[in-house]
GROMACS .gro file of N, CA and C in nm:
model
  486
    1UNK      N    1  -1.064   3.906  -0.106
    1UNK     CA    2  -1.047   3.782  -0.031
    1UNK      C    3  -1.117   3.666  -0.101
    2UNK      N    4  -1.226   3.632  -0.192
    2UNK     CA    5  -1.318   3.580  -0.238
    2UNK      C    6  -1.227   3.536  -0.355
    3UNK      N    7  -1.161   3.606  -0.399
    3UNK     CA    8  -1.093   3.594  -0.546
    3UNK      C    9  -0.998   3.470  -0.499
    4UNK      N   10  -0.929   3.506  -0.406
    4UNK     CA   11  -0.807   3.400  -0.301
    4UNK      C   12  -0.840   3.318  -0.266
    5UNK      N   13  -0.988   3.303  -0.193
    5UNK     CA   14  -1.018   3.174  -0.126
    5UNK      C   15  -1.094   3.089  -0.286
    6UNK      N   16  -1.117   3.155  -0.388
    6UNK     CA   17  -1.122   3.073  -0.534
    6UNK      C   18  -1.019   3.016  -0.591
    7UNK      N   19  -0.929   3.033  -0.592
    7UNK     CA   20  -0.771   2.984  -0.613
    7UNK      C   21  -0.766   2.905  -0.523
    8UNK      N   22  -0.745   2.890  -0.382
    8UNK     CA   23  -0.713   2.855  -0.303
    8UNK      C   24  -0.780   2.684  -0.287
    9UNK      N   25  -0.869   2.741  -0.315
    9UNK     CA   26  -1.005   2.562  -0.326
    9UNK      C   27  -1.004   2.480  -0.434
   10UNK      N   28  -0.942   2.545  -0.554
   10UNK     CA   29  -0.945   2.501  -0.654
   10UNK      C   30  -0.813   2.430  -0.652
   11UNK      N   31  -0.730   2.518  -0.626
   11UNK     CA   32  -0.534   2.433  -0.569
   11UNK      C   33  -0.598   2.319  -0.477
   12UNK      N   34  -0.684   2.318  -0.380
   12UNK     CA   35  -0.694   2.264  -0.284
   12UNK      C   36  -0.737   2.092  -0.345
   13UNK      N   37  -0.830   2.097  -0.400
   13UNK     CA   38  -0.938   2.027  -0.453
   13UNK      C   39  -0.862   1.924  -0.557
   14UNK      N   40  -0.774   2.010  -0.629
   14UNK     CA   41  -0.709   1.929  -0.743
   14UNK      C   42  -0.546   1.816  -0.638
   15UNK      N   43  -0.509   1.903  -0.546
   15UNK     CA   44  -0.414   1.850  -0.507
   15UNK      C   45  -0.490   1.694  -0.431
   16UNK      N   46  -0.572   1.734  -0.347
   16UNK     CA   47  -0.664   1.638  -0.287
   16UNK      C   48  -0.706   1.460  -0.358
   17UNK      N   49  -0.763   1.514  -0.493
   17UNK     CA   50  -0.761   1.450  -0.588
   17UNK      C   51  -0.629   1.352  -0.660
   18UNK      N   52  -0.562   1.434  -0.723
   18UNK     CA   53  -0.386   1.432  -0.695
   18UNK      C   54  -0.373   1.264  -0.646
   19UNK      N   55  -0.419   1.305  -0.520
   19UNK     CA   56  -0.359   1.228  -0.362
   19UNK      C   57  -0.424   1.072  -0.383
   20UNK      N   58  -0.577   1.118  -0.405
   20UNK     CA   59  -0.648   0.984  -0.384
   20UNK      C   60  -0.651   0.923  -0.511
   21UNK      N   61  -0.552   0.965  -0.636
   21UNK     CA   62  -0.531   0.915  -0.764
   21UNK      C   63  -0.451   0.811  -0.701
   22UNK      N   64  -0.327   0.810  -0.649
   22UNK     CA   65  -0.184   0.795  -0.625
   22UNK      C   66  -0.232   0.700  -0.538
   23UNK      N   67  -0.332   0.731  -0.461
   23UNK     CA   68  -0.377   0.620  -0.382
   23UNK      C   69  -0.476   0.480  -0.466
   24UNK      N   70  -0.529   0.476  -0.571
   24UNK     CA   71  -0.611   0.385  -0.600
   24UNK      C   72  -0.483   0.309  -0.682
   25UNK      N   73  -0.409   0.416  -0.738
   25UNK     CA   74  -0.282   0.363  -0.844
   25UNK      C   75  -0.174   0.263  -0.729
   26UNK      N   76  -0.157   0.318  -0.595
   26UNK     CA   77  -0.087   0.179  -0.557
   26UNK      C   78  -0.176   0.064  -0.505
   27UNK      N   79  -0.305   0.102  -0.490
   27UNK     CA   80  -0.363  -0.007  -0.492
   27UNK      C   81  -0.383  -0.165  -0.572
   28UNK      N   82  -0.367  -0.037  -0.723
   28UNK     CA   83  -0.377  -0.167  -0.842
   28UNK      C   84  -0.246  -0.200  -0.867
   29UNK      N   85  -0.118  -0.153  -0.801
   29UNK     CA   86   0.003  -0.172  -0.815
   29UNK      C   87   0.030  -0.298  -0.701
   30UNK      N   88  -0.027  -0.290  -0.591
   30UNK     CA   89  -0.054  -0.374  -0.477
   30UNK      C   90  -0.100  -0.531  -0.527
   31UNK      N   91  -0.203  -0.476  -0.592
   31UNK     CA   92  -0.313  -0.619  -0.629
   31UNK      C   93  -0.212  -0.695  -0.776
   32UNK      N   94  -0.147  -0.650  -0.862
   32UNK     CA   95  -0.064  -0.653  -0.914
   32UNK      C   96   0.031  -0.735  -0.860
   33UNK      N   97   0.102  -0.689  -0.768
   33UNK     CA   98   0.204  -0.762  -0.682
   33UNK      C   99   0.181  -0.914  -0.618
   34UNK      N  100   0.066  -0.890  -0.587
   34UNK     CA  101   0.000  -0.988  -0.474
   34UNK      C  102  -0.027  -1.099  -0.620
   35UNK      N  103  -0.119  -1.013  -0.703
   35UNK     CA  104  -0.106  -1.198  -0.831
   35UNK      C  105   0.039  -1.242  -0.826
   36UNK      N  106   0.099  -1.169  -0.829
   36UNK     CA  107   0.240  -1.251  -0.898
   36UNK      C  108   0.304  -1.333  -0.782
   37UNK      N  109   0.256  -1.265  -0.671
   37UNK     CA  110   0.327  -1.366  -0.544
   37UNK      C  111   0.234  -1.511  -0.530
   38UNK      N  112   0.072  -1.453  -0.587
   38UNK     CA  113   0.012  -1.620  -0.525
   38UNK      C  114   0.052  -1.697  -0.614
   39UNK      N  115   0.095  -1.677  -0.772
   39UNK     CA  116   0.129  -1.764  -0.874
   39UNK      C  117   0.241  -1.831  -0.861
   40UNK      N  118   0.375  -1.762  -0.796
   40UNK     CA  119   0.509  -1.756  -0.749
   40UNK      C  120   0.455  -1.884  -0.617
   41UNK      N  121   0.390  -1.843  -0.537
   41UNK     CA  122   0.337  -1.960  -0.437
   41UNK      C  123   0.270  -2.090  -0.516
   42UNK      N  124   0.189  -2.096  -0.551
   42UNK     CA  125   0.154  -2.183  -0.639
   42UNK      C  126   0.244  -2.296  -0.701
   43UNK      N  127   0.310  -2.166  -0.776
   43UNK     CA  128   0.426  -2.282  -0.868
   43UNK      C  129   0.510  -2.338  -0.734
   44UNK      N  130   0.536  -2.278  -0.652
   44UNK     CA  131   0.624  -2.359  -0.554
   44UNK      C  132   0.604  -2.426  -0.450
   45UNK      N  133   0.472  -2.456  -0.483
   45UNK     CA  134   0.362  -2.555  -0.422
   45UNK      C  135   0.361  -2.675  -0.492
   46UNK      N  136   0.367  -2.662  -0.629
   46UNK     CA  137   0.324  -2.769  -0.697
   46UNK      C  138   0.472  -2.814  -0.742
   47UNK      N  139   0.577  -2.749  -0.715
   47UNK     CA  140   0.687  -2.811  -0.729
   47UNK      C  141   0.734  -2.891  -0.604
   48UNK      N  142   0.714  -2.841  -0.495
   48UNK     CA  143   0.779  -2.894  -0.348
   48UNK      C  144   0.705  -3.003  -0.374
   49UNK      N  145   0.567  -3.003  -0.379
   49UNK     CA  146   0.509  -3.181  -0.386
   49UNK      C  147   0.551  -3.260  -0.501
   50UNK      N  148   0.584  -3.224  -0.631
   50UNK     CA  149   0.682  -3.279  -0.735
   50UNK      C  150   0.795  -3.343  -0.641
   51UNK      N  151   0.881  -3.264  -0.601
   51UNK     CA  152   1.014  -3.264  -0.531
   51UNK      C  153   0.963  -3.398  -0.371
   52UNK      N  154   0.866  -3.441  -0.328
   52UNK     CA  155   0.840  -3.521  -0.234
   52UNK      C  156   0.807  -3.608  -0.300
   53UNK      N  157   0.768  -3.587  -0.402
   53UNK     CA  158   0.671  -3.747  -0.442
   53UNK      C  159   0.795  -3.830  -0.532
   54UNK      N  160   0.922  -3.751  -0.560
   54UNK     CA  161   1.069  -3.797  -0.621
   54UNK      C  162   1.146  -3.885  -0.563
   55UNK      N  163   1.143  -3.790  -0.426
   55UNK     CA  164   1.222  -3.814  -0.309
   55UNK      C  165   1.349  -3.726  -0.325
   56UNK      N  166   1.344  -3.609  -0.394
   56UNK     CA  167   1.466  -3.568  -0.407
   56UNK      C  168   1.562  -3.496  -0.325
   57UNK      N  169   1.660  -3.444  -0.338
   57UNK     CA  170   1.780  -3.399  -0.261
   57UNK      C  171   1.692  -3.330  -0.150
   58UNK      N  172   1.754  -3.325  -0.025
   58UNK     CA  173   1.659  -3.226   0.082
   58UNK      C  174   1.711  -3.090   0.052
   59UNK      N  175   1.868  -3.061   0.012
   59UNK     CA  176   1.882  -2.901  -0.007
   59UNK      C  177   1.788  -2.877  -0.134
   60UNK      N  178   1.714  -2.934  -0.225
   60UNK     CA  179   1.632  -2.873  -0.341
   60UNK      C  180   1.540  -2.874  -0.253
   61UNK      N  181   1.460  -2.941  -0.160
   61UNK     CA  182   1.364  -2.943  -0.123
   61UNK      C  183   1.368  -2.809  -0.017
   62UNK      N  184   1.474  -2.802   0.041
   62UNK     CA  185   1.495  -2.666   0.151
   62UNK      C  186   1.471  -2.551   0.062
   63UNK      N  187   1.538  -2.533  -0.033
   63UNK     CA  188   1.542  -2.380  -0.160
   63UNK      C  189   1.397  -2.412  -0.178
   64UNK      N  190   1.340  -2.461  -0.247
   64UNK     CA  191   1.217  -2.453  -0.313
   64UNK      C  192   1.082  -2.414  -0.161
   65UNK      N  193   1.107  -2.486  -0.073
   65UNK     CA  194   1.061  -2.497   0.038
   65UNK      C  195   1.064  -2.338   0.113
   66UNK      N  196   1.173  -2.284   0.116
   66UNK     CA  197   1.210  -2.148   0.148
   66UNK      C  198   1.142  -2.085   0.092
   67UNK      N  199   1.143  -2.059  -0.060
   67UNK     CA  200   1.085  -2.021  -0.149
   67UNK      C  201   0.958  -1.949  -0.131
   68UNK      N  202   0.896  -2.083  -0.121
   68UNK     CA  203   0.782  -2.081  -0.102
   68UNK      C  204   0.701  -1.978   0.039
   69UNK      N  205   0.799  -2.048   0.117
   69UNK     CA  206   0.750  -2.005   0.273
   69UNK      C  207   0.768  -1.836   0.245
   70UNK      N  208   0.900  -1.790   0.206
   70UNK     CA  209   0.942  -1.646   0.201
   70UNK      C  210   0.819  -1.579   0.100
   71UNK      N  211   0.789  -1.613  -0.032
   71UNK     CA  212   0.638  -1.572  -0.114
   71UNK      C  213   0.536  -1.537   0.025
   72UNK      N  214   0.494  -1.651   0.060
   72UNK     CA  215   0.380  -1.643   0.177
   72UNK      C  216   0.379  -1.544   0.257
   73UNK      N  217   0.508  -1.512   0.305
   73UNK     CA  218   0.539  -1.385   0.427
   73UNK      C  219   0.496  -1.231   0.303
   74UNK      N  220   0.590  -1.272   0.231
   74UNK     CA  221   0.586  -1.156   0.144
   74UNK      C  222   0.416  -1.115   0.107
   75UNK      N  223   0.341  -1.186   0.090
   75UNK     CA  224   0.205  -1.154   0.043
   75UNK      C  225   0.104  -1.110   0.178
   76UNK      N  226   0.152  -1.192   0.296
   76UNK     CA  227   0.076  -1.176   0.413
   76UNK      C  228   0.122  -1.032   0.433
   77UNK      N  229   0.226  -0.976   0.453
   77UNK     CA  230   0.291  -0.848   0.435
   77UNK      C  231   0.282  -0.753   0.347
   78UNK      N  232   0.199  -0.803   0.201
   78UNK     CA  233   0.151  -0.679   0.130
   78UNK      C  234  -0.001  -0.684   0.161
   79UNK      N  235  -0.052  -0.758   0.199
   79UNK     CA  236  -0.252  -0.752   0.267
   79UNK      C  237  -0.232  -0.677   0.352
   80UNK      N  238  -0.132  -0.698   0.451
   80UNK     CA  239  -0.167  -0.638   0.581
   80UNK      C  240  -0.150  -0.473   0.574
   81UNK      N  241  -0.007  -0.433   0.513
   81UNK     CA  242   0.018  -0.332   0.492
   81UNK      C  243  -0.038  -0.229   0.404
   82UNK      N  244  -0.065  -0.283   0.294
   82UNK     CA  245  -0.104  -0.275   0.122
   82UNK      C  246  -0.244  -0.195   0.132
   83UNK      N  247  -0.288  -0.364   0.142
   83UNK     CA  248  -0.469  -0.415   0.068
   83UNK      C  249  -0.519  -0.393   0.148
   84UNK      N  250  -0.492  -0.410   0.294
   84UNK     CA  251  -0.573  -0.422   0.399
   84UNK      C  252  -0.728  -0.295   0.355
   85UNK      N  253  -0.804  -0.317   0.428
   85UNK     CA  254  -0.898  -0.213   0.411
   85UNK      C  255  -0.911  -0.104   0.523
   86UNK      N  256  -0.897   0.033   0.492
   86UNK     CA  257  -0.828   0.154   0.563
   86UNK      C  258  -0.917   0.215   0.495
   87UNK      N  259  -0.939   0.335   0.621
   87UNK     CA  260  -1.033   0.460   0.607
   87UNK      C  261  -0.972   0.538   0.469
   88UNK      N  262  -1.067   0.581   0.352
   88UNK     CA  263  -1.013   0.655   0.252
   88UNK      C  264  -1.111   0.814   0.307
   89UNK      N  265  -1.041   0.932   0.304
   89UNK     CA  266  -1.071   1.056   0.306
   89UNK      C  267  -1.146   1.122   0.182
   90UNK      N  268  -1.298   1.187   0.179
   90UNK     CA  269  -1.310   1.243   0.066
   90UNK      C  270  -1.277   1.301   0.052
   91UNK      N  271  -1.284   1.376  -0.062
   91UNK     CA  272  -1.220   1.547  -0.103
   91UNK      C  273  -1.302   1.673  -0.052
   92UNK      N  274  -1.441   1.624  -0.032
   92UNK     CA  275  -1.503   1.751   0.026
   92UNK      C  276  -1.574   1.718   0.180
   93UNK      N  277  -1.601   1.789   0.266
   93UNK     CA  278  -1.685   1.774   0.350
   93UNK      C  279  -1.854   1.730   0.337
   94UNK      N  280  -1.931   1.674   0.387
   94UNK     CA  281  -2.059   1.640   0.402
   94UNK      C  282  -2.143   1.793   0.409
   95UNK      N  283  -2.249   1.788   0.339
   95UNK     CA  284  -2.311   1.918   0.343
   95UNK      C  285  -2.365   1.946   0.465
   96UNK      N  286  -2.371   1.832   0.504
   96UNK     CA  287  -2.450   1.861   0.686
   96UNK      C  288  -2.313   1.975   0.784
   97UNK      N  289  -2.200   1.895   0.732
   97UNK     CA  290  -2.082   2.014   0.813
   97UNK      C  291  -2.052   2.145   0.754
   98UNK      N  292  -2.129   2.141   0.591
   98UNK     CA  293  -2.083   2.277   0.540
   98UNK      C  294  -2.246   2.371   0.583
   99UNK      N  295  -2.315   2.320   0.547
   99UNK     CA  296  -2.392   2.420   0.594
   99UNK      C  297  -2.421   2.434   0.693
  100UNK      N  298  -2.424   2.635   0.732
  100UNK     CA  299  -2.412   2.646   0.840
  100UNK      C  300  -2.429   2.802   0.846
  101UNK      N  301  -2.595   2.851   0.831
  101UNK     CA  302  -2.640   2.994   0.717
  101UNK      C  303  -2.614   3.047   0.887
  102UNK      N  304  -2.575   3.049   1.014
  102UNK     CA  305  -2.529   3.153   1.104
  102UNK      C  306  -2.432   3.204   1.071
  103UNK      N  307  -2.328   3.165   1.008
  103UNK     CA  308  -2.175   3.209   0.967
  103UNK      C  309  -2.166   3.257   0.824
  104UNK      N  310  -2.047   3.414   0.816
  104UNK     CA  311  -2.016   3.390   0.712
  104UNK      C  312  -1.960   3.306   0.605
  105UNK      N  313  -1.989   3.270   0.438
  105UNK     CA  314  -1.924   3.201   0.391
  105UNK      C  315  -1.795   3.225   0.366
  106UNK      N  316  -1.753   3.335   0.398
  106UNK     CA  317  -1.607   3.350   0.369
  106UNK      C  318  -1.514   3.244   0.502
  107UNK      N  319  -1.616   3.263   0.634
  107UNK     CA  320  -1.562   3.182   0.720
  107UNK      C  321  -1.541   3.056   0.713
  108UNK      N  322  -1.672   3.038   0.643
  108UNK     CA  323  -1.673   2.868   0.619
  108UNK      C  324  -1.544   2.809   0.546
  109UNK      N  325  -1.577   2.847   0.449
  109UNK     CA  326  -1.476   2.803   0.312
  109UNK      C  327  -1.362   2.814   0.379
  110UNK      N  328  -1.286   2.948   0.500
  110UNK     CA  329  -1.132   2.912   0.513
  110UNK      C  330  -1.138   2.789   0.615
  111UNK      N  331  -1.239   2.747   0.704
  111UNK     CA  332  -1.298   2.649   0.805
  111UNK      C  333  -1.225   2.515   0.718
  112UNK      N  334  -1.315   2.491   0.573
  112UNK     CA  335  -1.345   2.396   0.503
  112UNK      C  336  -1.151   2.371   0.432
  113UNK      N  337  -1.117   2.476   0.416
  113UNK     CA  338  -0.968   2.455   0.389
  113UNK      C  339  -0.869   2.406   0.442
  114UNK      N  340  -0.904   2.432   0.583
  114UNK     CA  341  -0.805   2.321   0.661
  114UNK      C  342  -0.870   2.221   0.667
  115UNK      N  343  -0.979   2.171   0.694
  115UNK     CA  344  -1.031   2.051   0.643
  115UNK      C  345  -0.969   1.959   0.542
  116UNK      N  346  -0.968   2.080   0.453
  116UNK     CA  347  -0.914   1.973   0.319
  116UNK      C  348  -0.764   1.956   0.356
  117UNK      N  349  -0.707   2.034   0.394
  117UNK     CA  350  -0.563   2.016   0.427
  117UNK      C  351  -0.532   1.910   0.534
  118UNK      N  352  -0.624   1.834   0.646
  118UNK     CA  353  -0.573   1.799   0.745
  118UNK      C  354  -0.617   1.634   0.657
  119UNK      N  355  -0.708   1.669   0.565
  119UNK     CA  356  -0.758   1.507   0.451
  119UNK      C  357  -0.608   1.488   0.371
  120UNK      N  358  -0.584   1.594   0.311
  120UNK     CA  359  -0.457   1.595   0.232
  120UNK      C  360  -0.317   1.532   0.295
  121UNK      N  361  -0.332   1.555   0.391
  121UNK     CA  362  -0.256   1.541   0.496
  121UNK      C  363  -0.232   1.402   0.544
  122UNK      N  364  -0.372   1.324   0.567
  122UNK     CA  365  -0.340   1.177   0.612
  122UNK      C  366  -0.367   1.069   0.477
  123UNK      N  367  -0.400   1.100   0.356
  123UNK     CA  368  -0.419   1.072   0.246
  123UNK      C  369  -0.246   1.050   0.207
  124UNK      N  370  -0.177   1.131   0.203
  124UNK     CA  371  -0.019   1.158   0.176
  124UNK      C  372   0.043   1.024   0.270
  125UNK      N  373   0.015   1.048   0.401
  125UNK     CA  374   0.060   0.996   0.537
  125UNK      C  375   0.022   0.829   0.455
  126UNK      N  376  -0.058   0.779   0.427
  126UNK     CA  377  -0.145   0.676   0.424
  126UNK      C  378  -0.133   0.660   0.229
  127UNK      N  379  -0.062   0.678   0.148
  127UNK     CA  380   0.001   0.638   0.036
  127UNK      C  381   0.148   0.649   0.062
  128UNK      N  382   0.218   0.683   0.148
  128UNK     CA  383   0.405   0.685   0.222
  128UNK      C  384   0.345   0.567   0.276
  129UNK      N  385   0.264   0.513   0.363
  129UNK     CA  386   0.320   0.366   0.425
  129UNK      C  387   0.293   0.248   0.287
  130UNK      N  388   0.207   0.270   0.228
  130UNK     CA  389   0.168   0.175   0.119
  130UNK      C  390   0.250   0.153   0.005
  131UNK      N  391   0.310   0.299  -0.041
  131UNK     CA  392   0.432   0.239  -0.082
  131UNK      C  393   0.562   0.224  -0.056
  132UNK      N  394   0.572   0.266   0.059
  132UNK     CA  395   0.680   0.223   0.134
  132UNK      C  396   0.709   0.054   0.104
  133UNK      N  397   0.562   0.011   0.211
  133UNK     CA  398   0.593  -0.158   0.224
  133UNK      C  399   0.578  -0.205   0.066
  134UNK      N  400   0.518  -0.152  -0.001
  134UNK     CA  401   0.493  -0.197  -0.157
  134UNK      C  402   0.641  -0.232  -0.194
  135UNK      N  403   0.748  -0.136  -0.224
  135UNK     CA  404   0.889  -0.153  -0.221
  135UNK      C  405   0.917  -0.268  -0.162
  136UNK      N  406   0.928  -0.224  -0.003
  136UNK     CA  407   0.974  -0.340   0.067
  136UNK      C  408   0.950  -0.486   0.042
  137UNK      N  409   0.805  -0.527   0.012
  137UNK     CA  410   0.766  -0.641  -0.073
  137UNK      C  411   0.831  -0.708  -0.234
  138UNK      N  412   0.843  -0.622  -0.266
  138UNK     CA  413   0.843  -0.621  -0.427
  138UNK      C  414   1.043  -0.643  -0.378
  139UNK      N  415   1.146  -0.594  -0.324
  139UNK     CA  416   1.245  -0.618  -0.328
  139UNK      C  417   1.241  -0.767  -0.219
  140UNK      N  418   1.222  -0.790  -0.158
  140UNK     CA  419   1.171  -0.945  -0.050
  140UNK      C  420   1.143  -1.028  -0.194
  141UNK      N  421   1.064  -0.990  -0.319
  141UNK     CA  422   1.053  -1.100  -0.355
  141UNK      C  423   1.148  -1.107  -0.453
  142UNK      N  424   1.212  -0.971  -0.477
  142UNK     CA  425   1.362  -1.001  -0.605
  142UNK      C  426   1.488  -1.113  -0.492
  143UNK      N  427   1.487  -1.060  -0.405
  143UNK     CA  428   1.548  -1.133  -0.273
  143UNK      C  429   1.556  -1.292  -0.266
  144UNK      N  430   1.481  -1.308  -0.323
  144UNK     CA  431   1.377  -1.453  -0.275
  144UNK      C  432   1.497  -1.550  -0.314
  145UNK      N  433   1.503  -1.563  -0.397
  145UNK     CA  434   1.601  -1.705  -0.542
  145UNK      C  435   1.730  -1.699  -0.434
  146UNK      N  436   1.777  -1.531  -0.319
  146UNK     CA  437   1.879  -1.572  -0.289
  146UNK      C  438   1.900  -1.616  -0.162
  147UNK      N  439   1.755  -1.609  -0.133
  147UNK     CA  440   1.753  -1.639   0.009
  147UNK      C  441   1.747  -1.808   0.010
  148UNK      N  442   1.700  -1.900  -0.094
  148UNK     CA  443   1.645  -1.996  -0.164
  148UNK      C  444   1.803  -2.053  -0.145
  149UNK      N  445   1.849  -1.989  -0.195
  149UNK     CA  446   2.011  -2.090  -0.267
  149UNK      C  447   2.088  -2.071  -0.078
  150UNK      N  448   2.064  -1.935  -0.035
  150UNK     CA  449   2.176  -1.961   0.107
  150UNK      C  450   2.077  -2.100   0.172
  151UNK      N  451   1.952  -2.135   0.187
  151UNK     CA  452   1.898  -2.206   0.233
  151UNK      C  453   1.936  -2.369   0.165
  152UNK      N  454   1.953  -2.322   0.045
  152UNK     CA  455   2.021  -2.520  -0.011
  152UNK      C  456   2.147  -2.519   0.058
  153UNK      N  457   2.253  -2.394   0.072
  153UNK     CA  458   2.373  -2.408   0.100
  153UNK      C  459   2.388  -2.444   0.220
  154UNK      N  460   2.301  -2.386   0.331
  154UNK     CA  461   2.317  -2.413   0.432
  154UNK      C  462   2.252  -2.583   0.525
  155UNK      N  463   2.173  -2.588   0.440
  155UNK     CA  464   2.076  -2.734   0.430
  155UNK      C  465   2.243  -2.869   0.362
  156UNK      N  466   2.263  -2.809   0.274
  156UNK     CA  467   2.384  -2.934   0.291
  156UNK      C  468   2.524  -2.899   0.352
  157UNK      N  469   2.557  -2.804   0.402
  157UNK     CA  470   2.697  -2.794   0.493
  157UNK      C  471   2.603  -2.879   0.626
  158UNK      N  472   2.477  -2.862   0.658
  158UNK     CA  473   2.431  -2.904   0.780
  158UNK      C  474   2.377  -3.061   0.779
  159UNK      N  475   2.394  -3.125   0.619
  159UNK     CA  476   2.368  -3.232   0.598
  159UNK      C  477   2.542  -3.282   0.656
  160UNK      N  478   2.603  -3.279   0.564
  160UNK     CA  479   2.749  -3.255   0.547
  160UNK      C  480   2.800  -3.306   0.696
  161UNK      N  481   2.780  -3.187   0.767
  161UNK     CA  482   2.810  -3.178   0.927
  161UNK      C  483   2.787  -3.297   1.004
  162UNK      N  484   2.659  -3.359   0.967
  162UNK     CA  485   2.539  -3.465   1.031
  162UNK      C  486   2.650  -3.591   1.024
   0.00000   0.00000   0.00000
């Protein structure tokens, strides 16, 4: 049994690890994202006030304006989801919960295995929502230019209309 529960911790330990790799990696994939959206905001900050201080067309000013606004959602939506700051799981238990010289250690260790499994478990749970919305973000902002142009189009059929 000793030989098994050595395999078993060692599978355990590396998968665990594994997990909270995958987790720091969408983190810097996150923070990644998020520069390119405040720069993407930025530039379309410093263009919309270009575009006011011109006086130019209101459908350029609507696209660029959109633009902008849609970046903003998109970034507030990768903090919240993303970056936000969330409980991270270690890989091992606290020695205060492992030791415990009334019990056998064979007990412990299978004790300590679901442990690691129920960490493994919301570690997995909790890199699926991060990159879930990571996606979801990252296509919102390939999105963007077209959400930009239905917004000029619709800004002058509604000029048009006026």
């Amino acid at each position: 049994m000793t030989e098994l529960l050595d395999w078993v911790e060692k599978q355990a330990q590396e998968n665990i690890r594994f997990h909270i790799q995958t987790s720091e990696h969408l983190t810097k994939e996150s923070n990644t994202t998020l520069t390119l959206l405040l720069a993407g905001i930025g530039g379309a900050v410093a263009y919309l006030t270009k575009l006011f201080d011109t006086q130019a067309e209101l459908w350029l000013v609507a696209a660029v304006g959109t633009f902008g606004f849609q970046l903003i959602v998109l970034a507030a939506i990768l903090i919240w989801y993303c970056l936000r700051t969330d409980v991270m799981w270690p890989p091992t238990s606290e020695p205060q919960c492992l030791f415990r010289p009334y019990f056998a250690v064979d007990q412990l260790r299978e004790v300590e295995l679901e442990n690691i499994q129920t960490r493994i478990n919301q570690v997995v749970q909790r890199n699926y929502r991060v990159a879930t919305w990571l996606d979801r973000v990252r296509f919102g902002a390939v999105a963007a230019p077209i959400v930009s142009a239905a917004a000029a189009v619709l800004c002058t059929v509604l000029a048009r209309a006026c």
